[in-house]
Short mmCIF file of C-alpha atoms in Angstrom, two decimals:
data_model
loop_
_atom_site.label_atom_id
_atom_site.label_comp_id
_atom_site.label_asym_id
_atom_site.label_seq_id
_atom_site.Cartn_x
_atom_site.Cartn_y
_atom_site.Cartn_z
CA MET A 1 -3.54 -24.77 18.63
CA LYS A 2 -6.94 -25.39 18.95
CA VAL A 3 -8.56 -23.09 15.63
CA SER A 4 -11.66 -22.55 14.00
CA VAL A 5 -12.06 -21.93 10.47
CA PHE A 6 -15.52 -20.09 9.14
CA GLY A 7 -15.73 -20.29 5.35
CA ALA A 8 -14.90 -23.58 3.30
CA GLY A 9 -14.56 -22.23 0.03
CA TYR A 10 -10.70 -21.90 -1.52
CA VAL A 11 -9.53 -19.47 1.25
CA GLY A 12 -11.11 -21.52 4.67
CA THR A 13 -10.22 -24.73 2.95
CA VAL A 14 -6.21 -24.14 1.98
CA THR A 15 -6.85 -22.35 5.14
CA ALA A 16 -7.34 -24.92 6.80
CA VAL A 17 -5.73 -28.11 5.75
CA CYS A 18 -2.42 -26.53 5.87
CA LEU A 19 -3.07 -25.37 9.49
CA ALA A 20 -3.46 -29.46 9.95
CA SER A 21 -0.84 -30.84 8.25
CA LEU A 22 1.27 -27.90 10.30
CA GLY A 23 -0.04 -29.69 13.53
CA HIS A 24 -3.07 -27.40 14.31
CA ARG A 25 -6.73 -28.96 15.57
CA VAL A 26 -8.76 -27.39 12.96
CA PHE A 27 -12.54 -27.13 13.30
CA LEU A 28 -13.69 -26.18 9.34
CA VAL A 29 -16.97 -24.63 9.82
CA GLU A 30 -19.01 -24.41 6.95
CA MET A 31 -23.32 -23.84 7.22
CA SER A 32 -23.46 -25.28 3.25
CA PRO A 33 -24.97 -28.37 3.67
CA GLU A 34 -23.54 -29.59 -0.24
CA LYS A 35 -20.31 -27.90 1.10
CA LEU A 36 -20.53 -30.21 4.44
CA GLU A 37 -21.23 -33.31 2.96
CA LEU A 38 -18.50 -33.45 1.32
CA LEU A 39 -16.21 -32.47 3.56
CA CYS A 40 -16.96 -35.13 6.00
CA ARG A 41 -16.69 -37.77 3.31
CA GLY A 42 -12.85 -36.19 3.31
CA GLU A 43 -13.49 -34.42 0.22
CA ALA A 44 -12.46 -30.91 -0.75
CA PRO A 45 -15.53 -29.34 -1.91
CA VAL A 46 -13.59 -26.92 -3.99
CA THR A 47 -10.67 -28.23 -6.86
CA GLU A 48 -7.02 -26.98 -6.00
CA PRO A 49 -4.07 -29.03 -6.95
CA GLY A 50 -2.97 -30.88 -4.09
CA LEU A 51 -6.26 -30.15 -1.87
CA ALA A 52 -8.10 -33.18 -1.97
CA ASP A 53 -4.97 -35.34 -0.58
CA GLY A 54 -4.47 -33.06 1.92
CA LEU A 55 -7.74 -32.86 3.57
CA ALA A 56 -8.22 -36.54 2.96
CA ARG A 57 -5.14 -37.36 4.90
CA GLU A 58 -5.83 -34.79 7.75
CA PHE A 59 -9.50 -35.45 7.46
CA THR A 60 -8.55 -39.03 8.23
CA GLY A 61 -5.73 -38.64 10.50
CA GLY A 62 -8.74 -36.80 13.23
CA ARG A 63 -6.75 -32.89 12.88
CA LEU A 64 -8.99 -31.77 10.85
CA ILE A 65 -13.11 -31.33 12.09
CA PRO A 66 -15.49 -30.25 9.95
CA THR A 67 -18.95 -28.77 11.20
CA ASP A 68 -21.68 -26.39 10.43
CA ASP A 69 -22.20 -25.39 14.57
CA ALA A 70 -19.92 -22.01 15.00
CA LYS A 71 -20.76 -22.16 18.87
CA GLN A 72 -18.62 -25.96 19.10
CA ALA A 73 -15.98 -24.52 17.16
CA THR A 74 -15.49 -21.65 18.93
CA LEU A 75 -15.63 -22.54 22.06
CA GLY A 76 -13.48 -25.62 21.44
CA SER A 77 -10.63 -23.47 19.81
CA GLU A 78 -8.69 -20.12 21.25
CA LEU A 79 -8.56 -18.63 18.23
CA ALA A 80 -11.26 -18.15 14.97
CA LEU A 81 -10.02 -17.45 11.22
CA VAL A 82 -13.27 -15.88 9.06
CA CYS A 83 -12.79 -16.68 5.60
CA VAL A 84 -16.23 -16.30 4.37
CA GLY A 85 -16.68 -14.07 0.96
CA THR A 86 -17.31 -10.77 0.53
CA PRO A 87 -18.73 -9.96 -3.04
CA SER A 88 -18.85 -6.83 -4.14
CA GLY A 89 -21.84 -4.83 -4.02
CA GLN A 90 -23.79 -2.84 -6.07
CA SER A 91 -22.01 0.31 -5.32
CA GLY A 92 -18.63 -1.24 -5.40
CA SER A 93 -18.04 -2.16 -1.78
CA SER A 94 -17.83 -5.28 0.14
CA ASP A 95 -20.40 -6.53 1.02
CA THR A 96 -20.13 -7.17 4.63
CA ALA A 97 -23.16 -9.40 5.80
CA ALA A 98 -21.48 -12.62 5.69
CA ILE A 99 -18.67 -11.49 7.66
CA CYS A 100 -21.05 -9.18 9.72
CA GLN A 101 -22.91 -12.84 10.85
CA VAL A 102 -19.56 -15.05 11.41
CA VAL A 103 -17.93 -12.10 13.91
CA ARG A 104 -21.18 -12.04 15.60
CA GLU A 105 -21.80 -15.55 16.06
CA ILE A 106 -18.18 -15.88 16.77
CA ALA A 107 -18.82 -12.81 19.24
CA VAL A 108 -21.97 -14.71 20.76
CA ALA A 109 -19.92 -17.91 21.89
CA VAL A 110 -16.93 -16.17 23.16
CA ALA A 111 -19.39 -14.54 25.74
CA LEU A 112 -19.57 -17.80 27.32
CA THR A 113 -16.32 -18.15 28.17
CA SER A 114 -13.77 -16.21 29.80
CA ALA A 115 -11.03 -18.01 28.19
CA PRO A 116 -8.73 -15.87 26.30
CA PHE A 117 -9.54 -15.12 22.78
CA VAL A 118 -8.65 -14.16 18.75
CA ILE A 119 -10.40 -13.46 15.87
CA ALA A 120 -8.61 -12.95 12.39
CA LEU A 121 -10.23 -12.04 9.40
CA ARG A 122 -8.14 -13.53 6.63
CA SER A 123 -11.08 -12.15 4.44
CA THR A 124 -10.29 -9.74 2.10
CA ILE A 125 -12.36 -6.27 3.26
CA PRO A 126 -11.23 -2.65 3.77
CA SER A 127 -10.05 -1.70 7.07
CA PRO A 128 -12.45 1.82 7.08
CA GLN A 129 -15.27 -1.20 6.78
CA VAL A 130 -14.13 -3.41 9.37
CA GLU A 131 -13.85 -0.56 11.18
CA GLU A 132 -17.53 0.86 10.26
CA GLU A 133 -19.41 -3.01 10.01
CA VAL A 134 -17.24 -5.50 11.86
CA LEU A 135 -15.53 -3.93 15.10
CA PRO A 136 -18.93 -2.35 16.37
CA ILE A 137 -20.31 -5.69 16.77
CA LEU A 138 -17.84 -7.37 18.65
CA VAL A 139 -17.80 -3.87 21.26
CA ASP A 140 -21.59 -4.70 21.35
CA VAL A 141 -21.14 -8.19 22.52
CA LEU A 142 -17.93 -8.14 23.72
CA GLY A 143 -17.12 -4.60 25.38
CA PRO A 144 -14.01 -3.87 26.78
CA ARG A 145 -12.50 -7.24 26.93
CA VAL A 146 -12.00 -6.73 22.92
CA GLY A 147 -8.28 -5.50 23.08
CA ARG A 148 -7.68 -7.02 26.93
CA ASP A 149 -8.23 -10.67 26.15
CA VAL A 150 -10.30 -10.53 23.21
CA GLY A 151 -8.09 -9.82 20.08
CA PHE A 152 -9.29 -8.83 16.88
CA ALA A 153 -6.29 -8.89 13.83
CA LEU A 154 -6.34 -9.04 10.12
CA ASN A 155 -4.49 -11.50 8.55
CA PRO A 156 -4.63 -10.69 4.72
CA GLU A 157 -3.96 -13.92 2.23
CA PHE A 158 -2.20 -13.77 -0.86
CA LEU A 159 -2.75 -17.26 -2.20
CA ARG A 160 -3.31 -18.07 -6.17
CA GLU A 161 -5.81 -20.23 -7.50
CA GLY A 162 -3.81 -23.00 -8.78
CA SER A 163 -0.76 -22.74 -6.47
CA ALA A 164 -2.82 -22.15 -3.00
CA MET A 165 -1.27 -25.03 -1.34
CA ALA A 166 2.50 -24.07 -2.12
CA ASP A 167 1.41 -20.42 -1.39
CA PHE A 168 0.19 -21.17 1.94
CA MET A 169 3.25 -23.00 2.84
CA ALA A 170 6.52 -20.82 1.55
CA PRO A 171 4.83 -16.96 1.23
CA PRO A 172 7.50 -14.14 0.78
CA PHE A 173 6.25 -12.97 4.57
CA LEU A 174 3.39 -12.93 6.95
CA VAL A 175 1.09 -10.23 7.53
CA VAL A 176 -1.10 -9.35 11.17
CA GLY A 177 -2.72 -6.56 11.15
CA THR A 178 -3.29 -5.74 14.66
CA GLU A 179 -3.15 -3.34 17.94
CA HIS A 180 -3.97 -5.55 20.39
CA ALA A 181 -0.80 -8.25 21.98
CA ILE A 182 -2.69 -11.16 22.33
CA ALA A 183 -3.90 -11.13 18.64
CA ALA A 184 -0.09 -10.60 17.86
CA LYS A 185 1.13 -13.55 19.84
CA LEU A 186 -1.34 -16.17 19.30
CA MET A 187 -0.83 -15.37 14.97
CA ARG A 188 2.84 -15.65 15.39
CA ASP A 189 2.04 -19.11 17.48
CA LEU A 190 -0.35 -20.21 14.91
CA TYR A 191 2.80 -20.17 12.39
CA ARG A 192 4.79 -20.32 14.00
CA ARG A 193 6.56 -22.99 11.59
CA ILE A 194 6.12 -21.23 8.43
CA GLU A 195 9.26 -19.96 7.62
CA ALA A 196 9.07 -16.72 6.60
CA PRO A 197 8.92 -13.08 8.06
CA LEU A 198 6.02 -12.52 9.63
CA HIS A 199 5.18 -8.73 10.11
CA VAL A 200 2.61 -7.02 12.84
CA VAL A 201 1.12 -3.93 11.80
CA SER A 202 -1.98 -1.91 11.74
CA PRO A 203 -4.67 -2.81 10.42
CA GLY A 204 -5.15 -0.09 8.12
CA THR A 205 -1.55 -1.17 7.03
CA ALA A 206 -2.68 -4.56 6.76
CA SER A 207 -5.59 -3.97 4.72
CA LEU A 208 -4.05 -1.72 2.28
CA LEU A 209 -1.28 -4.35 1.59
CA LYS A 210 -3.92 -6.73 0.22
CA TYR A 211 -5.66 -3.82 -1.62
CA ALA A 212 -2.37 -2.80 -3.00
CA SER A 213 -0.81 -6.44 -4.22
CA ASN A 214 -4.32 -6.82 -6.15
CA ALA A 215 -4.30 -3.61 -7.52
CA PHE A 216 -0.86 -3.75 -8.80
CA HIS A 217 -1.14 -7.38 -10.31
CA ALA A 218 -4.66 -5.66 -12.25
CA VAL A 219 -2.40 -2.58 -13.20
CA LYS A 220 0.07 -5.23 -14.58
CA VAL A 221 -2.41 -6.79 -16.64
CA ALA A 222 -3.46 -3.96 -18.17
CA PHE A 223 -0.44 -2.79 -19.19
CA ALA A 224 0.91 -5.57 -20.62
CA ASN A 225 -2.44 -5.25 -22.86
CA GLU A 226 -1.68 -1.60 -24.04
CA VAL A 227 1.39 -2.64 -25.45
CA VAL A 228 -0.04 -5.29 -27.56
CA ALA A 229 -3.18 -2.71 -28.38
CA VAL A 230 -0.16 -0.38 -29.58
CA SER A 231 2.15 -2.37 -31.36
CA PRO A 232 1.10 -2.84 -34.63
CA ALA A 233 1.09 0.52 -34.57
CA PHE A 234 5.14 0.14 -34.54
CA GLY A 235 4.99 -2.78 -36.72
CA ALA A 236 6.08 -4.42 -33.54
CA ASP A 237 6.36 -8.10 -32.06
CA ALA A 238 4.35 -7.02 -28.79
CA ASP A 239 5.84 -10.88 -27.12
CA GLN A 240 9.60 -10.74 -27.65
CA ALA A 241 9.40 -6.50 -26.71
CA MET A 242 7.64 -7.50 -23.56
CA GLU A 243 9.40 -10.67 -22.68
CA LEU A 244 13.00 -7.77 -22.87
CA PHE A 245 11.34 -5.38 -21.10
CA CYS A 246 11.12 -8.58 -18.23
CA ARG A 247 14.45 -9.66 -18.54
CA ASP A 248 15.23 -6.30 -17.38
CA GLN A 249 15.60 -6.86 -13.13
CA ILE A 250 17.05 -4.00 -12.37
CA LEU A 251 14.26 -1.13 -13.34
CA ASN A 252 11.72 -2.96 -14.82
CA ILE A 253 10.79 -5.82 -12.53
CA SER A 254 12.35 -4.50 -9.45
CA THR A 255 10.82 -2.90 -6.30
CA ALA A 256 12.67 0.98 -8.52
CA TYR A 257 9.86 3.49 -8.61
CA LEU A 258 7.85 1.82 -6.07
CA ARG A 259 8.15 3.92 -3.16
CA PRO A 260 5.75 6.63 -2.44
CA GLY A 261 7.73 9.39 -3.13
CA TYR A 262 6.45 13.36 -5.06
CA ALA A 263 5.35 13.23 -8.68
CA PHE A 264 7.46 11.82 -11.88
CA GLY A 265 9.56 14.21 -14.30
CA GLY A 266 12.23 14.76 -15.91
CA PRO A 267 13.29 14.86 -20.32
CA CYS A 268 12.80 11.70 -20.64
CA LEU A 269 9.31 9.47 -19.04
CA PRO A 270 6.27 12.81 -19.27
CA LYS A 271 7.53 13.38 -23.16
CA ASP A 272 7.71 9.60 -24.02
CA LEU A 273 4.04 8.75 -22.23
CA ARG A 274 2.94 11.67 -23.92
CA ALA A 275 4.58 10.39 -27.78
CA LEU A 276 3.04 7.20 -27.32
CA ASN A 277 -0.60 7.97 -26.16
CA ARG A 278 -0.45 9.74 -29.13
CA VAL A 279 0.25 6.79 -31.30
CA ALA A 280 -2.24 5.07 -29.90
CA SER A 281 -4.57 7.28 -29.86
CA THR A 282 -4.22 7.97 -33.84
CA HIS A 283 -4.19 4.21 -34.60
CA GLY A 284 -7.40 3.44 -32.21
CA ALA A 285 -5.70 1.25 -29.85
CA SER A 286 -6.76 1.12 -26.17
CA ASN A 287 -4.57 3.28 -23.69
CA THR A 288 -7.30 4.00 -21.13
CA LEU A 289 -4.35 3.40 -18.72
CA LEU A 290 -1.88 5.59 -19.78
CA ASP A 291 -3.92 8.00 -20.84
CA ALA A 292 -4.85 8.17 -17.28
CA VAL A 293 -0.83 8.38 -15.87
CA LEU A 294 -0.30 11.74 -16.71
CA LYS A 295 -3.38 12.37 -15.24
CA SER A 296 -2.48 10.69 -12.32
CA ASN A 297 0.93 12.65 -12.12
CA GLU A 298 -0.70 16.36 -12.40
CA ALA A 299 -3.34 15.44 -8.96
CA VAL A 300 -0.25 14.94 -7.10
CA ILE A 301 1.39 18.50 -8.09
CA ARG A 302 -1.73 19.97 -8.16
CA GLY A 303 -2.59 18.78 -4.32
CA SER A 304 0.88 20.12 -3.47
CA VAL A 305 0.00 23.08 -4.25
CA GLU A 306 -3.69 22.68 -2.81
CA THR A 307 -1.78 21.96 0.53
CA ILE A 308 0.80 24.62 0.29
CA VAL A 309 -1.96 27.09 0.52
CA ARG A 310 -4.50 25.69 2.90
CA LEU A 311 -0.59 25.66 4.92
CA GLY A 312 -1.23 29.54 5.01
CA ILE A 313 2.65 30.21 5.19
CA ARG A 314 3.99 33.09 2.57
CA GLU A 315 7.26 32.19 2.88
CA VAL A 316 8.17 28.93 1.16
CA VAL A 317 12.04 27.51 0.79
CA LEU A 318 11.81 25.16 -2.16
CA ILE A 319 14.95 22.10 -0.87
CA GLY A 320 15.74 21.07 -4.59
CA LEU A 321 14.60 21.82 -7.97
CA SER A 322 16.20 19.79 -10.06
CA PHE A 323 13.64 16.41 -11.10
CA LYS A 324 16.05 14.32 -9.40
CA MET A 325 19.36 13.68 -7.02
CA GLN A 326 22.87 14.71 -8.45
CA THR A 327 21.56 15.89 -11.99
CA ASP A 328 21.06 19.80 -12.83
CA ASP A 329 17.97 18.81 -15.39
CA LEU A 330 15.04 20.95 -15.08
CA ARG A 331 13.16 20.32 -18.21
CA GLU A 332 10.15 19.14 -16.87
CA SER A 333 11.03 18.79 -12.98
CA PRO A 334 7.59 18.59 -10.65
CA TYR A 335 9.58 21.44 -8.88
CA VAL A 336 9.98 23.57 -11.55
CA GLU A 337 6.44 23.01 -11.96
CA LEU A 338 5.75 23.68 -8.43
CA ALA A 339 7.76 26.52 -8.01
CA GLU A 340 6.50 28.37 -11.30
CA ARG A 341 2.66 27.72 -10.19
CA LEU A 342 3.50 29.28 -6.09
CA LEU A 343 5.09 32.22 -7.82
CA GLY A 344 1.90 32.61 -9.62
CA LYS A 345 -0.01 32.72 -6.48
CA GLY A 346 2.23 34.81 -5.06
CA PHE A 347 4.38 33.67 -2.28
CA ASN A 348 7.56 34.60 -1.81
CA LEU A 349 9.36 31.85 -2.90
CA ARG A 350 13.32 31.06 -2.34
CA VAL A 351 15.48 27.62 -3.53
CA PHE A 352 18.40 25.79 -2.35
CA ASP A 353 19.59 22.81 -4.67
CA PRO A 354 23.55 22.46 -5.04
CA ASP A 355 22.94 20.15 -7.96
CA VAL A 356 22.07 22.97 -10.09
CA ASN A 357 24.25 25.37 -11.27
CA LEU A 358 23.22 28.41 -13.31
CA GLY A 359 26.73 29.06 -15.04
CA ALA A 360 26.72 26.21 -15.93
CA LEU A 361 23.61 24.91 -17.48
CA ARG A 362 23.17 24.81 -21.22
CA GLY A 363 20.73 23.82 -24.68
CA ARG A 364 17.31 22.73 -23.89
CA ASN A 365 18.11 22.40 -20.21
CA LEU A 366 18.50 25.91 -20.44
CA GLN A 367 16.14 27.46 -21.98
CA TYR A 368 13.32 25.63 -20.09
CA ALA A 369 14.77 27.13 -17.35
CA THR A 370 14.04 30.20 -18.66
CA GLN A 371 11.26 29.87 -19.97
CA HIS A 372 9.42 28.51 -16.85
CA LEU A 373 11.79 30.62 -14.12
CA LYS A 374 12.42 33.57 -15.87
CA HIS A 375 13.99 35.24 -12.42
CA LEU A 376 15.06 32.15 -11.42
CA THR A 377 18.78 33.89 -10.65
CA SER A 378 16.60 36.09 -7.39
CA LEU A 379 15.30 32.26 -6.28
CA LEU A 380 18.29 30.31 -5.91
CA CYS A 381 20.10 30.30 -2.78
CA GLU A 382 23.86 29.19 -1.93
CA THR A 383 23.68 28.04 0.88
CA PRO A 384 20.47 26.64 3.23
CA GLU A 385 21.52 29.27 5.95
CA ARG A 386 20.57 31.60 3.00
CA ALA A 387 17.43 30.33 2.30
CA ILE A 388 15.72 29.06 5.64
CA THR A 389 14.61 31.95 7.90
CA ARG A 390 12.46 32.37 10.78
CA GLY A 391 8.53 31.79 10.03
CA SER A 392 9.14 29.90 6.11
CA LEU A 393 7.54 26.62 5.13
CA VAL A 394 10.22 24.40 4.21
CA VAL A 395 9.51 22.30 1.59
CA LEU A 396 11.41 18.87 0.85
CA CYS A 397 11.87 18.10 -2.55
CA LYS A 398 15.07 16.10 -2.66
CA ALA A 399 16.85 14.54 -0.13
CA LEU A 400 19.43 17.07 0.30
CA LEU A 401 18.92 17.92 4.08
CA ASP A 402 18.54 15.17 7.00
CA ALA A 403 17.00 15.76 10.00
CA THR A 404 19.86 16.74 11.89
CA ALA A 405 20.57 19.38 9.31
CA LEU A 406 16.91 21.00 9.38
CA VAL A 407 16.76 21.11 13.17
CA ARG A 408 19.69 22.17 13.71
CA LEU A 409 18.78 25.59 10.35
CA CYS A 410 15.05 25.58 11.19
CA ALA A 411 13.89 27.62 14.22
CA PRO A 412 10.93 25.17 16.73
CA GLY A 413 8.12 24.99 15.61
CA THR A 414 9.02 25.40 12.00
CA LEU A 415 6.77 23.13 9.47
CA VAL A 416 8.16 21.24 7.16
CA LEU A 417 6.29 19.15 4.03
CA ASP A 418 8.27 16.36 3.16
CA LEU A 419 7.55 15.60 -0.34
CA ALA A 420 10.49 12.88 -0.57
CA ARG A 421 9.28 11.40 2.32
CA ALA A 422 12.85 11.17 3.43
CA LEU A 423 12.72 12.39 7.33
CA PRO A 424 11.79 10.36 10.49
CA ALA A 425 7.72 11.03 10.68
CA GLU A 426 8.47 12.98 14.12
CA ILE A 427 11.80 15.42 14.40
CA PRO A 428 11.25 17.85 17.36
CA PRO A 429 11.21 20.03 17.59
CA LEU A 430 9.87 20.91 14.06
CA ARG A 431 6.57 19.69 12.49
CA VAL A 432 7.08 17.04 9.70
CA VAL A 433 4.18 16.77 7.38
CA ARG A 434 3.60 14.74 3.80
CA LEU A 435 1.29 14.63 0.84
CA GLU A 436 -1.48 11.51 1.90
CA GLY A 437 -4.56 11.47 -0.14
CA ALA A 438 -6.42 14.74 -0.60
CA GLY A 439 -3.85 16.79 0.64
CA ALA A 440 -1.39 16.92 3.80
CA ARG A 441 -1.41 14.87 7.41
CA GLU A 442 0.60 15.53 9.99
CA PRO A 443 1.34 11.43 11.14
CA HIS A 444 2.66 12.74 14.72
CA PRO A 445 0.64 16.24 15.85
CA ARG A 446 2.51 17.46 18.51
#
């Protein structure tokens, strides 16, 4: 393919060199005279292992063509990758000035020809800003061609400085965020020689994935540093503790707990977080991140209560009460907390949870249940048929009923609030809603 890459920073230069090594003819567009002079001598403008040799090889072979002529590069290619910088503005939002300028230059050049073309952003920018600040430029210049013969995509990169070349050639996956068929096709062709799964998703999903990845990396660094900060209070070797922590690849370093769902609870996590935070605060150790975790968890429960209030249905059925599947432990269950708050607001509540047998509750578990839900006996129903009545709001706390069972049990049009995120987005004739953002969103309104 003939490709133009805009921006000769770390991402742009690595992208251009790697694509050229895959056999593509690449225009590397750079407006800085100093960088362009280096590129035209076959020298890398940034330091990255393997980049200098790769750039010299592709430049000498004629597959990498440095230029400052955006128009010529665009007209000489069928796909443009935008890799310019997106620094933080004063408000914290991404500065899109460079992206907007480059996208306009590309669009103006594309307007001179009727040939199909695809513009993809490798630069990191939130999708709301793309929709508000970038896409209007394309529509303004190219009108109805956008989405027809001119495609647009977000193509986030997951390159680490210091290993960017290897990361590009052997990624865990490739992601293309687009709603345009022409963009999906050309991007598949672009990466066809890279042996990694390529996922075509919505632009918003691609953008969120990039930010979620970087945010999680930042959280891991902060978490490890807070463990170090509190370690003297424990008389502990933080390095040894974290070394052993990382050896657990079932729970600690794994996909466990990384699926969207409801708030955490149970007899361990809340109390141990409180205890750890108490030690940190009494010893003057930094625990900003860990202190915020319980507040974040509380916000999820509060948001679910506010959502149920907004839905305006006074008859509520909770499917699930113990804190997770296959246990009757009610201690600090977020669903017990939810039930308690709903009762306090005057909702008529029924509960179905086959994991919970009141006659079998013992000790602190029984004490917690009677303290927080004094009339639990009158709330629990032995069967889902007794719990779910016409006109009720069904709240799926645990995946105790599947879509087929809900359709059988519920009247057409019944609202199902899927806190467990265990149901398909659509279950005709029911209406599924989920907690997203500030409240519930119905992904596919009927």
